[in-house]
Short mmCIF file of C-alpha atoms in Angstrom, two decimals:
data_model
loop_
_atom_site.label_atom_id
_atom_site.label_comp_id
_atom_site.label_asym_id
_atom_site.label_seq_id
_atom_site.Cartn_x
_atom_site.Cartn_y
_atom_site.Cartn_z
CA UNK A 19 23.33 43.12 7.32
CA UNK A 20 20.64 40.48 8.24
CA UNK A 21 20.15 39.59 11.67
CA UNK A 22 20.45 36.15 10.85
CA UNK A 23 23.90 35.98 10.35
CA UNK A 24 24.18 36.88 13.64
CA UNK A 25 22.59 33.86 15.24
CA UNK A 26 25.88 31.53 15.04
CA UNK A 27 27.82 33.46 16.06
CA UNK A 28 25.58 34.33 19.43
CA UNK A 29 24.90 30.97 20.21
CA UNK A 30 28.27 29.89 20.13
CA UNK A 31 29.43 33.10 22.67
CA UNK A 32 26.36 32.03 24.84
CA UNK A 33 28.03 28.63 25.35
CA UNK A 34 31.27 29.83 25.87
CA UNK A 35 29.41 31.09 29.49
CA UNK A 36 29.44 34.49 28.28
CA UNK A 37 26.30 37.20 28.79
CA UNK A 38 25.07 37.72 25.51
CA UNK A 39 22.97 40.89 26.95
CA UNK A 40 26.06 42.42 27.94
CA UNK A 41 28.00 41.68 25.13
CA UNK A 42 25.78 42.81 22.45
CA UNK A 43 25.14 46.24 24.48
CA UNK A 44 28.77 47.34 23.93
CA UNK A 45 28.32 47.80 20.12
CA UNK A 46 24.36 48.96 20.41
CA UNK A 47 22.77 46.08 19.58
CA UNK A 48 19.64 44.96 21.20
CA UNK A 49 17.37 41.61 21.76
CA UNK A 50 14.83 43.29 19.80
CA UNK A 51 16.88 44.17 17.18
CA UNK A 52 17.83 40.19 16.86
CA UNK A 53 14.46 39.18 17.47
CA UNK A 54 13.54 39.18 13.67
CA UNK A 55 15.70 37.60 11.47
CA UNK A 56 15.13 40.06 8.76
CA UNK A 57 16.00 43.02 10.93
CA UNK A 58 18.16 45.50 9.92
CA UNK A 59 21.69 45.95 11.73
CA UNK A 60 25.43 48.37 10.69
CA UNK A 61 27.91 46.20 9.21
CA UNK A 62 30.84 47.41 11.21
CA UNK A 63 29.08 47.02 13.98
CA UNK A 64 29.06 43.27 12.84
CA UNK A 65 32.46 43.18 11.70
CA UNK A 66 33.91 45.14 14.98
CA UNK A 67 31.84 42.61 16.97
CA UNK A 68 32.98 39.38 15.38
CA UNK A 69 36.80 40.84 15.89
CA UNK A 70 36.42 41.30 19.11
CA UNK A 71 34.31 37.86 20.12
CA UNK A 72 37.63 36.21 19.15
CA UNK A 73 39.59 38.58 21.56
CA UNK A 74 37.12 37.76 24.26
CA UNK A 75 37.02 34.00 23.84
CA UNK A 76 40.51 33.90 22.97
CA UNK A 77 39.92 32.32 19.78
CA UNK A 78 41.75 33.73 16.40
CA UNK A 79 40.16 30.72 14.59
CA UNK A 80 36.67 31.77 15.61
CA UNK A 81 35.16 32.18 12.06
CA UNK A 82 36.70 29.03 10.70
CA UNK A 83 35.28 27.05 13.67
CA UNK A 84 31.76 28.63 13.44
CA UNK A 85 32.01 27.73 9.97
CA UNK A 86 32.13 24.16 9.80
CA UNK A 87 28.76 23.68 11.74
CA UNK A 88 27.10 25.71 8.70
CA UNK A 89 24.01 24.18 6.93
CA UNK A 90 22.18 26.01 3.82
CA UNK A 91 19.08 26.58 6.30
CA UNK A 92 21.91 28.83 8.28
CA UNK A 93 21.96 31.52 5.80
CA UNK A 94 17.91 31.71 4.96
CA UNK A 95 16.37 32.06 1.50
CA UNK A 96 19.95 32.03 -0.10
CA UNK A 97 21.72 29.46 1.27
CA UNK A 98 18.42 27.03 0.00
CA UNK A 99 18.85 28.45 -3.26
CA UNK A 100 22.47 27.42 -3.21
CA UNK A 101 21.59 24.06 -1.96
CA UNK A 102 18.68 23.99 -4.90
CA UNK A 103 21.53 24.70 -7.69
CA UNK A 104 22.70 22.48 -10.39
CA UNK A 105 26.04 22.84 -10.14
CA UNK A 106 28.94 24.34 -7.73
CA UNK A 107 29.39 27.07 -10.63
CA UNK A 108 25.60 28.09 -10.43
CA UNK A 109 25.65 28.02 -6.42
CA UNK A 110 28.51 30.50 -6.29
CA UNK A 111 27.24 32.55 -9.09
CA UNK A 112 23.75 32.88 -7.18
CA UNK A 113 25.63 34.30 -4.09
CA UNK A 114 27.66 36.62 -6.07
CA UNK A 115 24.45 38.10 -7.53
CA UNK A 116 22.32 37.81 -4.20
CA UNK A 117 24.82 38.57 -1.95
CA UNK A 118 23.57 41.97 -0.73
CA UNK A 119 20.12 40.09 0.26
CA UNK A 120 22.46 39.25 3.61
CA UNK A 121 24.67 42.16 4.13
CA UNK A 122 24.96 45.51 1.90
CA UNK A 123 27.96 47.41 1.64
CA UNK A 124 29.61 43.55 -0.05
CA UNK A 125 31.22 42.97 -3.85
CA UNK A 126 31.30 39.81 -4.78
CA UNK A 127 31.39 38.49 -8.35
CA UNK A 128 32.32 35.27 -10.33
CA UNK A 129 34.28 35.12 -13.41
CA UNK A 130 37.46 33.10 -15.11
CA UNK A 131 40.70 33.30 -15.40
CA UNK A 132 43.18 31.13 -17.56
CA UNK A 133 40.52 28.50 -17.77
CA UNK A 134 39.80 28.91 -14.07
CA UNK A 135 36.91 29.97 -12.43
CA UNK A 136 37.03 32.94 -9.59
CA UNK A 137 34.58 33.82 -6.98
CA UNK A 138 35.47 36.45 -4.96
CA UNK A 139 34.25 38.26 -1.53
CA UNK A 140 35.21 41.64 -0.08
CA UNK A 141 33.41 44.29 1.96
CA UNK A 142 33.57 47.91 0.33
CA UNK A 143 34.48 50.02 3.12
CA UNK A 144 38.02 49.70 3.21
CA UNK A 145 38.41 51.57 6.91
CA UNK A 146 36.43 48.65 8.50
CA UNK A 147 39.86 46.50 9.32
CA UNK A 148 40.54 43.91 10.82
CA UNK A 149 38.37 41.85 9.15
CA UNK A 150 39.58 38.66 9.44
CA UNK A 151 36.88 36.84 11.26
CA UNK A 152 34.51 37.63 8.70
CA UNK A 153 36.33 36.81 5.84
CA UNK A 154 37.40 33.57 7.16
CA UNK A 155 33.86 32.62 8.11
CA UNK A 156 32.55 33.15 4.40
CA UNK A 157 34.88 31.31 2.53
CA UNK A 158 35.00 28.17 4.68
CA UNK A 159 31.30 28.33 5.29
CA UNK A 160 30.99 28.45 1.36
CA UNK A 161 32.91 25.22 1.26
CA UNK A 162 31.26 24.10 4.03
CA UNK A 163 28.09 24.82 1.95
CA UNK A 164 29.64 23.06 -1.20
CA UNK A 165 31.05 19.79 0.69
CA UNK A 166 27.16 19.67 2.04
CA UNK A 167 25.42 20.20 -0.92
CA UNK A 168 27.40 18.67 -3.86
CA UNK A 169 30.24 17.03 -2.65
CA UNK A 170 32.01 16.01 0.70
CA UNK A 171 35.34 15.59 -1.11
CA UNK A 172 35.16 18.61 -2.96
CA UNK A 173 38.60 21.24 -2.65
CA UNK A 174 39.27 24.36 -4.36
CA UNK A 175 41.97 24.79 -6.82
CA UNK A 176 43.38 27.94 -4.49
CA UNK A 177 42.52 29.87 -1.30
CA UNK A 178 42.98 34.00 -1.27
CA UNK A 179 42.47 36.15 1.67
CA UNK A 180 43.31 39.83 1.49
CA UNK A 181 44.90 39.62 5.52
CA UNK A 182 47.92 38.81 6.85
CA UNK A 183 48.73 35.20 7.40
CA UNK A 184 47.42 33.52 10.79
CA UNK A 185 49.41 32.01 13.33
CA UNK A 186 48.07 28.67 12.12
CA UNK A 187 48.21 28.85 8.21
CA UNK A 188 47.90 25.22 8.64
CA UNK A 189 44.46 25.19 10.13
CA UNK A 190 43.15 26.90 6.95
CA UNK A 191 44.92 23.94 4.21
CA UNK A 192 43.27 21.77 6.29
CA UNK A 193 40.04 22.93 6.09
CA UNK A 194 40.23 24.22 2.40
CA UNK A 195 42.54 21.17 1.25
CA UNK A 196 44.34 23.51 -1.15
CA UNK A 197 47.05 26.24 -1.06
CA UNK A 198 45.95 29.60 0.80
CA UNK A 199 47.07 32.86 -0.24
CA UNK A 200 47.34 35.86 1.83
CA UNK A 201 47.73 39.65 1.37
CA UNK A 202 45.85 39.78 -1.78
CA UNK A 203 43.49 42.11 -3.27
CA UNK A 204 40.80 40.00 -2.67
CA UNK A 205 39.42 37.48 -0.69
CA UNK A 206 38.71 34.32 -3.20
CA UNK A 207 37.94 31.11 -3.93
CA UNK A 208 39.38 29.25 -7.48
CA UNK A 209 37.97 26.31 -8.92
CA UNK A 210 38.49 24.17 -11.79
CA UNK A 211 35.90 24.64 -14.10
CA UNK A 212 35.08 21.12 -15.04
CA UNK A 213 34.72 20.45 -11.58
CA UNK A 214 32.74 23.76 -10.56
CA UNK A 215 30.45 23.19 -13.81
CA UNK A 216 29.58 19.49 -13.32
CA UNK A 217 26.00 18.82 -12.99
CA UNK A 218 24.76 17.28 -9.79
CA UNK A 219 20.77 17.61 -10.08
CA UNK A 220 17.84 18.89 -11.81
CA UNK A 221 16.87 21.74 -9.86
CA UNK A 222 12.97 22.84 -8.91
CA UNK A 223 12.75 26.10 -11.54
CA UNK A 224 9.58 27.35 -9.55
CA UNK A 225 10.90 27.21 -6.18
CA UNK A 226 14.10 28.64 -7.78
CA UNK A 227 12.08 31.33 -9.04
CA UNK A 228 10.25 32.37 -5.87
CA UNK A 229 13.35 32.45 -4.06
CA UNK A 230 15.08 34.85 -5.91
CA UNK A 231 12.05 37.11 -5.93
CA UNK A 232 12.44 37.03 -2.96
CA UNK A 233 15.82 38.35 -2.05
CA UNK A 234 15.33 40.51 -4.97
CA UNK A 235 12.91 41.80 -3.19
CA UNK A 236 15.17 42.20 0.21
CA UNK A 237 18.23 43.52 -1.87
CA UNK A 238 15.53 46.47 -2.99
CA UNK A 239 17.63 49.42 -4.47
CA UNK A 240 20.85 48.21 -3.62
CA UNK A 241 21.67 46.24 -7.16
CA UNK A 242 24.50 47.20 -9.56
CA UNK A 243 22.26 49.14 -11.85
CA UNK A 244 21.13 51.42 -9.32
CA UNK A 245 24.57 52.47 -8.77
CA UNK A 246 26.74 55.73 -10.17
CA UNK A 247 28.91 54.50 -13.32
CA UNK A 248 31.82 55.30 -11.01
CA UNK A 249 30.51 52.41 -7.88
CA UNK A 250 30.22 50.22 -10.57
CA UNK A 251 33.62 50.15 -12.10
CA UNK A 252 35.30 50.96 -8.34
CA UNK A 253 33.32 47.63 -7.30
CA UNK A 254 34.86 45.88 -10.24
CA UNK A 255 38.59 47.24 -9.85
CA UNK A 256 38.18 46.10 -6.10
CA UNK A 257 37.34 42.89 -7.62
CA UNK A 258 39.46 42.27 -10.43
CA UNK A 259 43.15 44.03 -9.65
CA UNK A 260 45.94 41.63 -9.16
CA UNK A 261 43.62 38.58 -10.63
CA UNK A 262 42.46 40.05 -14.38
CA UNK A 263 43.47 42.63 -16.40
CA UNK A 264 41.41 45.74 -15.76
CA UNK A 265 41.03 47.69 -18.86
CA UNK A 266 38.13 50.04 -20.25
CA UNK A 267 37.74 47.70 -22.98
CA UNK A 268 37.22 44.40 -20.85
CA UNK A 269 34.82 46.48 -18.39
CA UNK A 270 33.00 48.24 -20.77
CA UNK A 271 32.33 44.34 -22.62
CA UNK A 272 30.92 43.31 -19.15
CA UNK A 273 28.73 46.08 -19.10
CA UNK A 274 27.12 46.01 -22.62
CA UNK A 275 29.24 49.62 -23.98
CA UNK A 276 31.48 50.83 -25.99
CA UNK A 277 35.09 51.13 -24.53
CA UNK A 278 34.60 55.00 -25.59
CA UNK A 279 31.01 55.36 -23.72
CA UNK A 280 32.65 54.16 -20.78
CA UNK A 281 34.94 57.00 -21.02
CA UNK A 282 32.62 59.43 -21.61
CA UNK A 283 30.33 58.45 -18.48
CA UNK A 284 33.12 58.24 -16.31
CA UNK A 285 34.62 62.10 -17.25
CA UNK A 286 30.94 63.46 -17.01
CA UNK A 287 31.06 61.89 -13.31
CA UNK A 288 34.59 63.70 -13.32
CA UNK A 289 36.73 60.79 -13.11
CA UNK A 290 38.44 58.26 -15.21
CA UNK A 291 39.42 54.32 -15.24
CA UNK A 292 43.08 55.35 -14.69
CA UNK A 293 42.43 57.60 -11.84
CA UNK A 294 40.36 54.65 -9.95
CA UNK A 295 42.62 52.48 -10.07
CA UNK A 296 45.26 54.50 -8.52
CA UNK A 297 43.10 55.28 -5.85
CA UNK A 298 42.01 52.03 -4.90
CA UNK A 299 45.66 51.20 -5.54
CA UNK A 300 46.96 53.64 -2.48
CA UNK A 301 43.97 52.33 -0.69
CA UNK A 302 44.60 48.85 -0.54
CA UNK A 303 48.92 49.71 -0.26
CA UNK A 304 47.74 51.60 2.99
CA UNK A 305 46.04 48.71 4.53
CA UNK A 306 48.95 46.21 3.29
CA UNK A 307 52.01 48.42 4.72
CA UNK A 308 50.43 48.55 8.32
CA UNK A 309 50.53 44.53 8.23
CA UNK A 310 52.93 43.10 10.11
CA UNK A 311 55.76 41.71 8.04
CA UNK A 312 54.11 43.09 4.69
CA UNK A 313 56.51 42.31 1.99
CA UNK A 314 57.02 44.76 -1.18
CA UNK A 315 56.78 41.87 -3.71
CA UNK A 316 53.98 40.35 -2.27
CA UNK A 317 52.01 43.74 -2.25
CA UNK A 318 52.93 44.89 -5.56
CA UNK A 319 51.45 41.74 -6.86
CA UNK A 320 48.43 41.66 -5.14
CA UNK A 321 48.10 45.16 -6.57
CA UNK A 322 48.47 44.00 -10.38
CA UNK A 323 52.38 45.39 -10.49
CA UNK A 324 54.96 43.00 -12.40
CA UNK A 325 57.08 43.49 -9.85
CA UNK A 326 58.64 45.63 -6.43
CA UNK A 327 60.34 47.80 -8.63
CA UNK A 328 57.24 49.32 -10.59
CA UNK A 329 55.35 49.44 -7.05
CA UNK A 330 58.10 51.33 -5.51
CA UNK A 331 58.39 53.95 -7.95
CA UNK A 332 54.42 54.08 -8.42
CA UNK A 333 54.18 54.71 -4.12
CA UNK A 334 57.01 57.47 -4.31
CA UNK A 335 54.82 59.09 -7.02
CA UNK A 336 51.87 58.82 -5.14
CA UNK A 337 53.54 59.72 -1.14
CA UNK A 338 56.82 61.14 -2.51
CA UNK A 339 58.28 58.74 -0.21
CA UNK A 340 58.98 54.87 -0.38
CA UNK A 341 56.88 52.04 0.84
CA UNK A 342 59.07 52.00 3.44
CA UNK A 343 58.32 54.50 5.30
CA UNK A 344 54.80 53.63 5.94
CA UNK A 345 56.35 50.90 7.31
CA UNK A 346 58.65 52.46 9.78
CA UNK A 347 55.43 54.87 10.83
CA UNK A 348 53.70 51.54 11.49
CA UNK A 349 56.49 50.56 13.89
CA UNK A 350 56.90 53.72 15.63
CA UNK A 351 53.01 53.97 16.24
CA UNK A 352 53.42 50.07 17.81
CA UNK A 353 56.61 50.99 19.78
CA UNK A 354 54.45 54.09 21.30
CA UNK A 355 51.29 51.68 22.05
CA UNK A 356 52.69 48.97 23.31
CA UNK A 357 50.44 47.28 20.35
CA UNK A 358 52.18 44.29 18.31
CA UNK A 359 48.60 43.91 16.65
CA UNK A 360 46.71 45.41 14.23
CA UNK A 361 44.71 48.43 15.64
CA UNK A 362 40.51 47.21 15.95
CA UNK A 363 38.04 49.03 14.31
CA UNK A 364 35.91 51.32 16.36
CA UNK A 365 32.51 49.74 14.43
CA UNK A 366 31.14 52.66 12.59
CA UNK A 367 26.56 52.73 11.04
#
C-alpha cells in the first residue's frame, strides 16, 4: 500500500498525545518510509496497525471517525479522478478498476444485481483478520467521497460488511443512512441505479486521461490480465458468492470465453470452478465460525447456500464434523485465554 493512506490516520494518533515514532516502530515502519507519499509499505502491517490504533486510543469507531474528515485530495491521483467523474456509477467503477494504484493485495469490482448496482471491497489475504478498521474506513470514506462530490444527501440502497456486528450498529445507519449488513462475503456498497447513473457534470477527458495513466502506471504488473486464470476467477468468487450466481458460464461472459475454454484453462492450471468455490467456501466458514455469536443461517447465506441445512451438510463433508464444533473450539480457545475478542493479527510483508 501507498504511504499516503497512512497520513490520516497518523495525524489523528499524533493528536490523541501519542508518539508517533514509537508507535510506528512496533510494526517496522519508519519516518523515511512515510516521507514519500508514493513509498512502498506491507499491507498487514497497515491493517495490524490500524487494529491496534483503535485498541490504543480506545476507539472501535476509529475508521468511521477518520472517515468523515475525508476529501478527494486525501486519497491522491484517484480520489481527483473520482471527484472528476460524471456520475456516482463512473466514480465507483474508476476505484474498482484503480484500486490497486493505493494498496495491492485488494478485489474490488462493480456490477448489478436485480436492477441494482454493487460495488464491492475486500482484501485477498484471508489470514489478515481483524480487519474491521479498514473496512469501515473505505466504505464510509467512499460515501464520504460521494456526499462531497455529487451529493450531500446521497444514501446507499444497503450497507455489507463481511465482520461481526459492532457494539454500535447504530453509529454505522447513521452515517450510511441505510440498512447495514454484517457477516457477509463481502464488504459492499448497493445503489440504485438511477440514482448511481445520474449525470452530475461534464468531466475534463484530458485530465481524466492523464490521471489514469498515471495510476496505470503505479498499479504496473499488478492488473487482472497479468494474473493466473485461477487469481482471476478466485478474485471473482471472493467477489461474487452470496450476491450473484457464480457459474462458468456467467464468468467466462465477463471474461470474453467460451464457458468450455474456461474449463479447459482452469484443468491445465489443475483446478476447476467447483473446486474454488469450495475452497474459498471453507475459507470464509473458518473466519465466520470464530465470530462471536456467528449464526448458521446467517453464514450459509453469506456463503450462497439456500439455507442452514445445505451448509451443514456441505461443512460435515468438508470437516466430517458440524459447524458446531468450530464453534465450541472457538470457545474453549477463549475460556483458555482469557480472550472474549477476536485474536489480532500478527501483521505479516
Amino acid at each position: 500500500m501507498r504511504a499516503s493512506v497512512l497520513t490520516p490516520l497518523l495525524k489523528h494518533i499524533a493528536d490523541q498525545g501519542s508518539n508517533i515514532q514509537e508507535f510506528i516502530a512496533k510494526y517496522g515502519i519508519t519516518r523515511t518510509q512515510l516521507s514519500d507519499p508514493y513509498s512502498v509499505l506491507p499491507l498487514g502491517r497497515y491493517v495490524t496497525l490500524f487494529e491496534a490504533a483503535a485498541v490504543h486510543l480506545k476507539d472501535p469507531d476509529l475508521g468511521l471517525k477518520l472517515a468523515m474528515r475525508v476529501q478527494p485530495a486525501d486519497m491522491g491521483p484517484m480520489g481527483v479522478l473520482f471527484s472528476l467523474s460524471p456520475s456516482i456509477a463512473a466514480g465507483f467503477q474508476r476505484l474498482a478498476s484503480h484500486v490497486m494504484a493505493l494498496q495491492s493485495g485488494t478485489q474490488s469490482n462493480m456490477f448489478e444485481v436485480n436492477g441494482d448496482l454493487v460495488w464491492t471491497y475486500r482484501l485477498q489475504d484471508p489470514v489478515m483478520w481483524p480487519r474491521r478498521q479498514d473496512a469501515e474506513y473505505t466504505l464510509a470514506a467512499c460515501a464520504q467521497l460521494v456526499r462531497s462530490c455529487f451529493s450531500p444527501e446521497w444514501k446507499p440502497l444497503e450497507v455489507h460488511f463481511e465482520h461481526a456486528e459492532s457494539a454500535n450498529p447504530q453509529l454505522l445507519q447513521r452515517i450510511f443512512r441505510a440498512p447495514v449488513l454484517y457477516r457477509q462475503a463481502s464488504n459492499r456498497i448497493i445503489m440504485g441505479r438511477d440514482d448511481a447513473t445520474r449525470i452530475y457534470r461534464s468531466e475534463d477527458r484530458e485530465l481524466v486521461t492523464i490521471l489514469e495513466h498515471h495510476l496505470a502506471d503505479l498499479i504496473g504488473d499488478e492488473s487482472d490480465e497479468s494474473q493466473t486464470m485461477t487469481d482471476r476467477i478466485r478474485n471473482r468468487i471472493s467477489l461474487y458468492l452470496g450476491q450473484k450466481p457464480v457459474t462458468l458460464t456467467a464468468l467466462a461472459a465477463e471474461l470474453n470465453m467460451s464457458a468450455r475454454s474456461l474449463q479447459r484453462r482452469l484443468a491445465e492450471e489443475g483446478t476447476s470452478l467447483r473446486d474454488l468455490v469450495r475452497q474459498h467456501r471453507i475459507q470464509l466458514a473458518a473466519n465466520q465460525l470464530t465470530q462471536k455469536d456467528a449464526r448458521v443461517t446467517q453464514i450459509a447465506h453469506s456463503l450462497g447456500y439456500a439455507d442452514g441445512t445445505v451448509f451443514w451438510r456441505a461443512y460435515r463433508g468438508w470437516k466430517g464434523e458440524p459447524p458446531s464444533a468450530a464453534k465450541g473450539q472457538r470457545r474453549a480457545a477463549q475460556d483458555a485465554s482469557g480472550d472474549e475478542g477476536e485474536e489480532w493479527i500478527t501483521g505479516g510483508a
